[in-house]
GROMACS .gro file of N, CA and C in nm:
model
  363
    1UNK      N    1   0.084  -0.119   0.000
    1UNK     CA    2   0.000   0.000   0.000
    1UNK      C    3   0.088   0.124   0.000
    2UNK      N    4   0.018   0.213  -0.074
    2UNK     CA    5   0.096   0.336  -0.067
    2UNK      C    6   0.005   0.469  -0.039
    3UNK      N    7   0.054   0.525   0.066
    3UNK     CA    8  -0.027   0.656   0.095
    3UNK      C    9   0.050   0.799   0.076
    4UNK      N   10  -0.085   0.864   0.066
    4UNK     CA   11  -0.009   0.993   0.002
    4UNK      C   12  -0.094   1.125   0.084
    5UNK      N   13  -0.005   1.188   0.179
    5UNK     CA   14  -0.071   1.267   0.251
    5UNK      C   15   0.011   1.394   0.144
    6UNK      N   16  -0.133   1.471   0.208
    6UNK     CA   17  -0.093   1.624   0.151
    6UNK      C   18  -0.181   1.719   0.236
    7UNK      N   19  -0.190   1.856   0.213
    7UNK     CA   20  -0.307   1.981   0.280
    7UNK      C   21  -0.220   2.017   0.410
    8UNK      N   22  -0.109   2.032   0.456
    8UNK     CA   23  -0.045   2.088   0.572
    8UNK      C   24  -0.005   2.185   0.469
    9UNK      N   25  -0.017   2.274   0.606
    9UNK     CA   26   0.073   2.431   0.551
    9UNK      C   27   0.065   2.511   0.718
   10UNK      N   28   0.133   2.656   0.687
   10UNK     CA   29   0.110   2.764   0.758
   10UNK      C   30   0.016   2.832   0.795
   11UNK      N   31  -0.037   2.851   0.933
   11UNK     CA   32  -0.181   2.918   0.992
   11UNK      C   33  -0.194   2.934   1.090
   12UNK      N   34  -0.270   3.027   1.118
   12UNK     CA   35  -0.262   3.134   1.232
   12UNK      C   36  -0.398   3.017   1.300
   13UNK      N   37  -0.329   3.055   1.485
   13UNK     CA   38  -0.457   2.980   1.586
   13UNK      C   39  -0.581   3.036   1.528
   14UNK      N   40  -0.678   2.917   1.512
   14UNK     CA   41  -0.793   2.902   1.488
   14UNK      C   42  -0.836   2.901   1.389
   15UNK      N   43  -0.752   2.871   1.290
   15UNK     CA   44  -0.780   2.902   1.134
   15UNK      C   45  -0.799   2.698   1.168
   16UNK      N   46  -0.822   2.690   1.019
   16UNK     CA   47  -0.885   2.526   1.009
   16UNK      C   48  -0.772   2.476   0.863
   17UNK      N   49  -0.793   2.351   0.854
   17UNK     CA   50  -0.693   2.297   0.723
   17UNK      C   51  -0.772   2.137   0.733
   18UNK      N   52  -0.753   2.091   0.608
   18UNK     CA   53  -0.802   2.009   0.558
   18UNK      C   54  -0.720   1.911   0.513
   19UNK      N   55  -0.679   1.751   0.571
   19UNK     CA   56  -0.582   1.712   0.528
   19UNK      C   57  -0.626   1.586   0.497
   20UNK      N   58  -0.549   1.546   0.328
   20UNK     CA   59  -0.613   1.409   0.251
   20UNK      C   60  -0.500   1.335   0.281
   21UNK      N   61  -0.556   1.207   0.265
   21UNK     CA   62  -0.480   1.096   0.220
   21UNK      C   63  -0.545   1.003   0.150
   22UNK      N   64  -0.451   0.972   0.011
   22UNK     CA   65  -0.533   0.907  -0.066
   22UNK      C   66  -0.408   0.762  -0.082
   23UNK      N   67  -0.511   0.699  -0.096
   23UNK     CA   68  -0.418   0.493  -0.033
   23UNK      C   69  -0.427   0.457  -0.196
   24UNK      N   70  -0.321   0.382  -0.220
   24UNK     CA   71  -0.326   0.326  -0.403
   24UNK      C   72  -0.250   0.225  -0.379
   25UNK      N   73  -0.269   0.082  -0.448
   25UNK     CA   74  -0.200  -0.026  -0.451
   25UNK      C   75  -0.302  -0.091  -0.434
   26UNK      N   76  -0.199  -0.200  -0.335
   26UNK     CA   77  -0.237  -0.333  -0.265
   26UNK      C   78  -0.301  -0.311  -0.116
   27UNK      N   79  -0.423  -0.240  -0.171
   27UNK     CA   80  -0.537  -0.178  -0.056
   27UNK      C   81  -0.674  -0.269  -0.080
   28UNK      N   82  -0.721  -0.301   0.046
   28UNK     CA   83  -0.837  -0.356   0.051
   28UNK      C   84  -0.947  -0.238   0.116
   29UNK      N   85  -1.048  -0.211   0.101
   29UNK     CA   86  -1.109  -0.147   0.143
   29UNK      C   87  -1.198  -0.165   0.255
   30UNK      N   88  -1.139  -0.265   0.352
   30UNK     CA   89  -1.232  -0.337   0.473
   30UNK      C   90  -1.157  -0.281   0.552
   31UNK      N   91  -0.982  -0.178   0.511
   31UNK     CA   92  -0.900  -0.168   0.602
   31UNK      C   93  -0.903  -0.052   0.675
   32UNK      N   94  -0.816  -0.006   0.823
   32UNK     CA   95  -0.846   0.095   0.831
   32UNK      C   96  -0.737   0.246   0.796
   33UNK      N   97  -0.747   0.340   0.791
   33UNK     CA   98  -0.659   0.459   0.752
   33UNK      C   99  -0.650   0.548   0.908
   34UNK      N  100  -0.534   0.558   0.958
   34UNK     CA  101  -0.559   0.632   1.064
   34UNK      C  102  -0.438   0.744   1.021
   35UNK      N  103  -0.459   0.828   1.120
   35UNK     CA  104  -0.373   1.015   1.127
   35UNK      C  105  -0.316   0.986   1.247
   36UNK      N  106  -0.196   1.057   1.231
   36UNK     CA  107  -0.142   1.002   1.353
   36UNK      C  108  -0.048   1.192   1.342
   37UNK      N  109   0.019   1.218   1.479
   37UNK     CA  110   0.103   1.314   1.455
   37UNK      C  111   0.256   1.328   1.541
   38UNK      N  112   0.354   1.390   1.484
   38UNK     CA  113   0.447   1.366   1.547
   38UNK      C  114   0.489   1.546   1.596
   39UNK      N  115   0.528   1.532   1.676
   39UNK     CA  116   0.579   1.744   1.737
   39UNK      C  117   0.714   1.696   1.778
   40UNK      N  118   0.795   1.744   1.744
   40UNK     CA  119   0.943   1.779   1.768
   40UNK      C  120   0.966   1.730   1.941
   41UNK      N  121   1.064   1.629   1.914
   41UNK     CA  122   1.063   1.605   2.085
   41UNK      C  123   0.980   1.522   2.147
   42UNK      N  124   0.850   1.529   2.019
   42UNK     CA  125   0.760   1.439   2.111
   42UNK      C  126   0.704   1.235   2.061
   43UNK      N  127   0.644   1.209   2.133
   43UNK     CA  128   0.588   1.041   2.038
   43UNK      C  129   0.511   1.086   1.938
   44UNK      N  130   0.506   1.002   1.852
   44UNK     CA  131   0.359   0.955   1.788
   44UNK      C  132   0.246   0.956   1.842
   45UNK      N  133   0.133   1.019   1.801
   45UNK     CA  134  -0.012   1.034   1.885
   45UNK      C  135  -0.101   1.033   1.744
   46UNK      N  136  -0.194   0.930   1.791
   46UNK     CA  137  -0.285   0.904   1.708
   46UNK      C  138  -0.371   1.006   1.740
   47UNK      N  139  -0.444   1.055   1.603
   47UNK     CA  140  -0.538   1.174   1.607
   47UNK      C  141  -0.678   1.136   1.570
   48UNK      N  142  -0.655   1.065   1.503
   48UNK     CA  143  -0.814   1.015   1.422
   48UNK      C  144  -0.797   0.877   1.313
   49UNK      N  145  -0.912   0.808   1.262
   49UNK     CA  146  -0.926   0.737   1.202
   49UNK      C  147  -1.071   0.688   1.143
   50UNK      N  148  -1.046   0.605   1.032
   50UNK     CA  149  -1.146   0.566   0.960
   50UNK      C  150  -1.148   0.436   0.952
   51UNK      N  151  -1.236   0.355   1.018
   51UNK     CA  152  -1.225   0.212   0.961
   51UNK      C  153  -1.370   0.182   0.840
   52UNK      N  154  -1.313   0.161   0.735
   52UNK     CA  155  -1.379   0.132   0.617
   52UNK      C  156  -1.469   0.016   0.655
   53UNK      N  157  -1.438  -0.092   0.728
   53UNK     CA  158  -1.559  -0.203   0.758
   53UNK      C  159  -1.640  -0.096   0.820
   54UNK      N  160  -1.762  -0.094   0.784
   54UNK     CA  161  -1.873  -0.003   0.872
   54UNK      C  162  -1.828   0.125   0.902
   55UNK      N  163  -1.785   0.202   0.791
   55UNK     CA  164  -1.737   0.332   0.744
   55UNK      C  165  -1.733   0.430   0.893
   56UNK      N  166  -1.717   0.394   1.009
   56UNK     CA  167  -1.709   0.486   1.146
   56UNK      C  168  -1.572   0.546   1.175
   57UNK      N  169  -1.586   0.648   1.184
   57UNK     CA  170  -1.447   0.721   1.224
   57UNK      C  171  -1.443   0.712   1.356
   58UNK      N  172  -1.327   0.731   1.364
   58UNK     CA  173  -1.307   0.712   1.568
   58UNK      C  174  -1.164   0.806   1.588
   59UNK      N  175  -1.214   0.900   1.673
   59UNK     CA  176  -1.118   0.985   1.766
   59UNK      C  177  -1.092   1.014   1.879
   60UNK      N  178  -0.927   1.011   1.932
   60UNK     CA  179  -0.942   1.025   2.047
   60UNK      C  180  -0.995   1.171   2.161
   61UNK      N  181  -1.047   1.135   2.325
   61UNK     CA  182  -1.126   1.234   2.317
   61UNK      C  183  -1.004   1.375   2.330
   62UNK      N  184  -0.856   1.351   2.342
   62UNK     CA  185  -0.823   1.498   2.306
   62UNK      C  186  -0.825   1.562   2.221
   63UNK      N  187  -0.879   1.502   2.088
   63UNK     CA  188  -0.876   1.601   1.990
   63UNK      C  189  -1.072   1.625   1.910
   64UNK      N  190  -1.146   1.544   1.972
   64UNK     CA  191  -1.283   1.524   1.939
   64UNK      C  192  -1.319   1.659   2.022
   65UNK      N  193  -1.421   1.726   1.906
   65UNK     CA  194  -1.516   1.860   1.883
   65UNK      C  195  -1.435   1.918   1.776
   66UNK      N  196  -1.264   1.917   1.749
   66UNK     CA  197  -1.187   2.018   1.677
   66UNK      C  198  -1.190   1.905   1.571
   67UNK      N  199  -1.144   1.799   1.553
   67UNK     CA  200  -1.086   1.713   1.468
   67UNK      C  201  -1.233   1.636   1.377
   68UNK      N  202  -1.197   1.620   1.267
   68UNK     CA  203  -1.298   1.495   1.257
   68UNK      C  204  -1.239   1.426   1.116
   69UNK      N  205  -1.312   1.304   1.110
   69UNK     CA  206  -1.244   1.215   1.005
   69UNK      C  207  -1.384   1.163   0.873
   70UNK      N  208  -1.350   1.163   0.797
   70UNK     CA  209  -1.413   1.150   0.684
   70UNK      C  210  -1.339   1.072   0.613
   71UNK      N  211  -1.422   1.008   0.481
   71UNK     CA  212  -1.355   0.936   0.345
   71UNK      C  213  -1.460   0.877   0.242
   72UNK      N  214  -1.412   0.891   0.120
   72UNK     CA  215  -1.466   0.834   0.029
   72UNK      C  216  -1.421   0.700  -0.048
   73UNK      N  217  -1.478   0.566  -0.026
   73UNK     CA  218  -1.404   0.472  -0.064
   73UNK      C  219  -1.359   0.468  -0.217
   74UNK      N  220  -1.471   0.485  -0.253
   74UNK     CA  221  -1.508   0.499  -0.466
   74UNK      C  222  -1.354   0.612  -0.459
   75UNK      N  223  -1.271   0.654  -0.337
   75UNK     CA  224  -1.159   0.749  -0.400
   75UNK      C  225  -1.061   0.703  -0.328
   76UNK      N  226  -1.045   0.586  -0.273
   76UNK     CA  227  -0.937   0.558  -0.170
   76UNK      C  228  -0.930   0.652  -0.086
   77UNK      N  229  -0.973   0.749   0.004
   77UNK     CA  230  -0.925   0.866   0.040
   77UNK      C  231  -0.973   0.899   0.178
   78UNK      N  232  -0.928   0.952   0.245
   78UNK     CA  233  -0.962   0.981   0.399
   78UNK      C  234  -0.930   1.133   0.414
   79UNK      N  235  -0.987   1.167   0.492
   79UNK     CA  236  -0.967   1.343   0.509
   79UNK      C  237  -0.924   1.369   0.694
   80UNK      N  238  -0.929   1.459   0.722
   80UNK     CA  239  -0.880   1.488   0.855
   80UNK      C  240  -0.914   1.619   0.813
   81UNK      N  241  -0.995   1.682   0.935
   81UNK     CA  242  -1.033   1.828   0.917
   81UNK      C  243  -0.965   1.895   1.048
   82UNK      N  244  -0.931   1.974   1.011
   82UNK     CA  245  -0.824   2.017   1.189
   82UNK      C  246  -0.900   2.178   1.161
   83UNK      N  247  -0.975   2.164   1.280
   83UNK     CA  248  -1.074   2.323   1.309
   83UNK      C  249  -1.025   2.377   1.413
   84UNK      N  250  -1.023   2.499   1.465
   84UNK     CA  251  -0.968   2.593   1.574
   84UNK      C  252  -0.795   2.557   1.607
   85UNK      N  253  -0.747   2.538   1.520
   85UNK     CA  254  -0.614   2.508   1.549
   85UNK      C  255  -0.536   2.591   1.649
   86UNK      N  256  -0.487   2.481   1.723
   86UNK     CA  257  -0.350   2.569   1.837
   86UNK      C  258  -0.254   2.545   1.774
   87UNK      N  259  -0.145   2.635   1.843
   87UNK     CA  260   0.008   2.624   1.816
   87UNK      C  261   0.076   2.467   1.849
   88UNK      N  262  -0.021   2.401   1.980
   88UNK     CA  263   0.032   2.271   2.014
   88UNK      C  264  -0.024   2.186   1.917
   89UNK      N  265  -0.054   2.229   1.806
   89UNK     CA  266  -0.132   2.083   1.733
   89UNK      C  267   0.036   2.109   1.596
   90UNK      N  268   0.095   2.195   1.590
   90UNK     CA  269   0.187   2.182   1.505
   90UNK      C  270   0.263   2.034   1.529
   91UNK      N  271   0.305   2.034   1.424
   91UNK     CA  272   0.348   1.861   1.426
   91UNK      C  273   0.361   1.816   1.273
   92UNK      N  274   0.405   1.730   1.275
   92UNK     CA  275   0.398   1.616   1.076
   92UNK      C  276   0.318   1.530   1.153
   93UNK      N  277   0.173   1.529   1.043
   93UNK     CA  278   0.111   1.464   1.010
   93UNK      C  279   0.079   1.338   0.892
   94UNK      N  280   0.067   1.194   0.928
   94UNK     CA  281   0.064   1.109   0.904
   94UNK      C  282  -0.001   0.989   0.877
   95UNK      N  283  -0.097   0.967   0.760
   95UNK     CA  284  -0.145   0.901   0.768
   95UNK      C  285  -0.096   0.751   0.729
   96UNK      N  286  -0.175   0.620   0.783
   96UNK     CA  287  -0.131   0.511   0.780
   96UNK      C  288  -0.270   0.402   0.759
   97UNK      N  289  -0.206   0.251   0.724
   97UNK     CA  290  -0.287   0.200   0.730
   97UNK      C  291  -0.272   0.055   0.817
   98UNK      N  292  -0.443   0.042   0.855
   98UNK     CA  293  -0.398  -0.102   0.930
   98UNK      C  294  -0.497  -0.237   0.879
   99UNK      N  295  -0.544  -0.314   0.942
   99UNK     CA  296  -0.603  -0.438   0.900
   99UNK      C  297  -0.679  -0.438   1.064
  100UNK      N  298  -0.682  -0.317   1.142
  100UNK     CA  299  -0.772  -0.328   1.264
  100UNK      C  300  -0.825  -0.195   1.276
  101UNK      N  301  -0.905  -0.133   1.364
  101UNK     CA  302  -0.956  -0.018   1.412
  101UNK      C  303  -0.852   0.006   1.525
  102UNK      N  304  -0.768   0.063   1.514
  102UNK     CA  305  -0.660   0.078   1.652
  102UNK      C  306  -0.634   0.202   1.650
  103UNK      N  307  -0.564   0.242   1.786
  103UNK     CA  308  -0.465   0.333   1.816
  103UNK      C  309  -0.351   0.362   1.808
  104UNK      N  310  -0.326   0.282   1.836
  104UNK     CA  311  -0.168   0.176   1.881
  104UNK      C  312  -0.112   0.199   1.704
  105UNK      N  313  -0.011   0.261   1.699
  105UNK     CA  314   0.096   0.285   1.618
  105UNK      C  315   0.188   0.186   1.578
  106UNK      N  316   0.210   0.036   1.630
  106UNK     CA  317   0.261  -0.050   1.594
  106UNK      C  318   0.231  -0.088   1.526
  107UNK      N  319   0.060  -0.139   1.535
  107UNK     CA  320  -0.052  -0.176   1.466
  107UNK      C  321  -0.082  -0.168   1.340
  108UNK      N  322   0.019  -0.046   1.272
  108UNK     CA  323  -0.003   0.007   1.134
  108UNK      C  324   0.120  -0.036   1.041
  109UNK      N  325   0.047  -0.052   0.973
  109UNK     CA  326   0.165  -0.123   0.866
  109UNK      C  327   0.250  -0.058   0.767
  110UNK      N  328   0.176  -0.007   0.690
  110UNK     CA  329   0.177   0.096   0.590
  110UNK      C  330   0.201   0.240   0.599
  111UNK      N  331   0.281   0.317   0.616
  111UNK     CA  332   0.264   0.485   0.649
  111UNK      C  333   0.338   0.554   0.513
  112UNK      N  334   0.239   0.675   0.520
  112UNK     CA  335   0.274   0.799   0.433
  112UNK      C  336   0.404   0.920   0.462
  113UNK      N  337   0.452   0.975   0.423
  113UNK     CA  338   0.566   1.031   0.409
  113UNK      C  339   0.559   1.184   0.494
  114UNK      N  340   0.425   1.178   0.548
  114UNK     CA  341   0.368   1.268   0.663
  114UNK      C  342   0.356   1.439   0.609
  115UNK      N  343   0.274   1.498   0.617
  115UNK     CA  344   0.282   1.692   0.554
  115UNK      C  345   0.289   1.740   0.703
  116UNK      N  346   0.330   1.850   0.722
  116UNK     CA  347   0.403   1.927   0.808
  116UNK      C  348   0.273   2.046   0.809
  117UNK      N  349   0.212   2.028   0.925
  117UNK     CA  350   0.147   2.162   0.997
  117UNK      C  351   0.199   2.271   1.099
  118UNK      N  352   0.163   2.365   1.104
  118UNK     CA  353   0.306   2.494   1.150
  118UNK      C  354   0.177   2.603   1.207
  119UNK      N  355   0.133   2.604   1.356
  119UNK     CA  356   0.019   2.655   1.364
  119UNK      C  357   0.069   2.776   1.475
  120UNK      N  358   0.057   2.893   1.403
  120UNK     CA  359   0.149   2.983   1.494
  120UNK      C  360   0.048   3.115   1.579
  121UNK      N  361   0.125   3.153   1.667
  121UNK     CA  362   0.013   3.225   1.781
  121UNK      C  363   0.001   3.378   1.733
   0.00000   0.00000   0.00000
Protein backbone atom coordinates (compact mmCIF):
# COMPACT_ATOMS: atom_id res chain seq x y z
CA UNK A 1 0.00 0.00 0.00
CA UNK A 2 0.96 3.36 -0.67
CA UNK A 3 -0.27 6.56 0.95
CA UNK A 4 -0.09 9.93 0.02
CA UNK A 5 -0.71 12.67 2.51
CA UNK A 6 -0.93 16.24 1.51
CA UNK A 7 -3.07 19.81 2.80
CA UNK A 8 -0.45 20.88 5.72
CA UNK A 9 0.73 24.31 5.51
CA UNK A 10 1.10 27.64 7.58
CA UNK A 11 -1.81 29.18 9.92
CA UNK A 12 -2.62 31.34 12.32
CA UNK A 13 -4.57 29.80 15.86
CA UNK A 14 -7.93 29.02 14.88
CA UNK A 15 -7.80 29.02 11.34
CA UNK A 16 -8.85 25.26 10.09
CA UNK A 17 -6.93 22.97 7.23
CA UNK A 18 -8.02 20.09 5.58
CA UNK A 19 -5.82 17.12 5.28
CA UNK A 20 -6.13 14.09 2.51
CA UNK A 21 -4.80 10.96 2.20
CA UNK A 22 -5.33 9.07 -0.66
CA UNK A 23 -4.18 4.93 -0.33
CA UNK A 24 -3.26 3.26 -4.03
CA UNK A 25 -2.00 -0.26 -4.51
CA UNK A 26 -2.37 -3.33 -2.65
CA UNK A 27 -5.37 -1.78 -0.56
CA UNK A 28 -8.37 -3.56 0.51
CA UNK A 29 -11.09 -1.47 1.43
CA UNK A 30 -12.32 -3.37 4.73
CA UNK A 31 -9.00 -1.68 6.02
CA UNK A 32 -8.46 0.95 8.31
CA UNK A 33 -6.59 4.59 7.52
CA UNK A 34 -5.59 6.32 10.64
CA UNK A 35 -3.73 10.15 11.27
CA UNK A 36 -1.42 10.02 13.53
CA UNK A 37 1.03 13.14 14.55
CA UNK A 38 4.47 13.66 15.47
CA UNK A 39 5.79 17.44 17.37
CA UNK A 40 9.43 17.79 17.68
CA UNK A 41 10.63 16.05 20.85
CA UNK A 42 7.60 14.39 21.11
CA UNK A 43 5.88 10.41 20.38
CA UNK A 44 3.59 9.55 17.88
CA UNK A 45 -0.12 10.34 18.85
CA UNK A 46 -2.85 9.04 17.08
CA UNK A 47 -5.38 11.74 16.07
CA UNK A 48 -8.14 10.15 14.22
CA UNK A 49 -9.26 7.37 12.02
CA UNK A 50 -11.46 5.66 9.60
CA UNK A 51 -12.25 2.12 9.61
CA UNK A 52 -13.79 1.32 6.17
CA UNK A 53 -15.59 -2.03 7.58
CA UNK A 54 -18.73 -0.03 8.72
CA UNK A 55 -17.37 3.32 7.44
CA UNK A 56 -17.09 4.86 11.46
CA UNK A 57 -14.47 7.21 12.24
CA UNK A 58 -13.07 7.12 15.68
CA UNK A 59 -11.18 9.85 17.66
CA UNK A 60 -9.42 10.25 20.47
CA UNK A 61 -11.26 12.34 23.17
CA UNK A 62 -8.23 14.98 23.06
CA UNK A 63 -8.76 16.01 19.90
CA UNK A 64 -12.83 15.24 19.39
CA UNK A 65 -15.16 18.60 18.83
CA UNK A 66 -11.87 20.18 16.77
CA UNK A 67 -10.86 17.13 14.68
CA UNK A 68 -12.98 14.95 12.57
CA UNK A 69 -12.44 12.15 10.05
CA UNK A 70 -14.13 11.50 6.84
CA UNK A 71 -13.55 9.36 3.45
CA UNK A 72 -14.66 8.34 0.29
CA UNK A 73 -14.04 4.72 -0.64
CA UNK A 74 -15.08 4.99 -4.66
CA UNK A 75 -11.59 7.49 -4.00
CA UNK A 76 -9.37 5.58 -1.70
CA UNK A 77 -9.25 8.66 0.40
CA UNK A 78 -9.62 9.81 3.99
CA UNK A 79 -9.67 13.43 5.09
CA UNK A 80 -8.80 14.88 8.55
CA UNK A 81 -10.33 18.28 9.17
CA UNK A 82 -8.24 20.17 11.89
CA UNK A 83 -10.74 23.23 13.09
CA UNK A 84 -9.68 25.93 15.74
CA UNK A 85 -6.14 25.08 15.49
CA UNK A 86 -3.50 25.69 18.37
CA UNK A 87 0.08 26.24 18.16
CA UNK A 88 0.32 22.71 20.14
CA UNK A 89 -1.32 20.83 17.33
CA UNK A 90 1.87 21.82 15.05
CA UNK A 91 3.48 18.61 14.26
CA UNK A 92 3.98 16.16 10.76
CA UNK A 93 1.11 14.64 10.10
CA UNK A 94 0.64 11.09 9.04
CA UNK A 95 -1.45 9.01 7.68
CA UNK A 96 -1.31 5.11 7.80
CA UNK A 97 -2.87 2.00 7.30
CA UNK A 98 -3.98 -1.02 9.30
CA UNK A 99 -6.03 -4.38 9.00
CA UNK A 100 -7.72 -3.28 12.64
CA UNK A 101 -9.56 -0.18 14.12
CA UNK A 102 -6.60 0.78 16.52
CA UNK A 103 -4.65 3.33 18.16
CA UNK A 104 -1.68 1.76 18.81
CA UNK A 105 0.96 2.85 16.18
CA UNK A 106 2.61 -0.50 15.94
CA UNK A 107 -0.52 -1.76 14.66
CA UNK A 108 -0.03 0.07 11.34
CA UNK A 109 1.65 -1.23 8.66
CA UNK A 110 1.77 0.96 5.90
CA UNK A 111 2.64 4.85 6.49
CA UNK A 112 2.74 7.99 4.33
CA UNK A 113 5.66 10.31 4.09
CA UNK A 114 3.68 12.68 6.63
CA UNK A 115 2.82 16.92 5.54
CA UNK A 116 4.03 19.27 8.08
CA UNK A 117 1.47 21.62 9.97
CA UNK A 118 3.06 24.94 11.50
CA UNK A 119 0.19 26.55 13.64
CA UNK A 120 1.49 29.83 14.94
CA UNK A 121 0.13 32.25 17.81
Amino acid sequence: VQLQASGGGLVQAGASLRLSCVASGHWFNTHTLGWFRQAPGKEREFVGGLSWHGGLPYLPSSVEGRFTVSGDSAKNTVWLQLNNLKPEDTAIYYCAQSKTASMISRTYESWGQGTLVTVSS
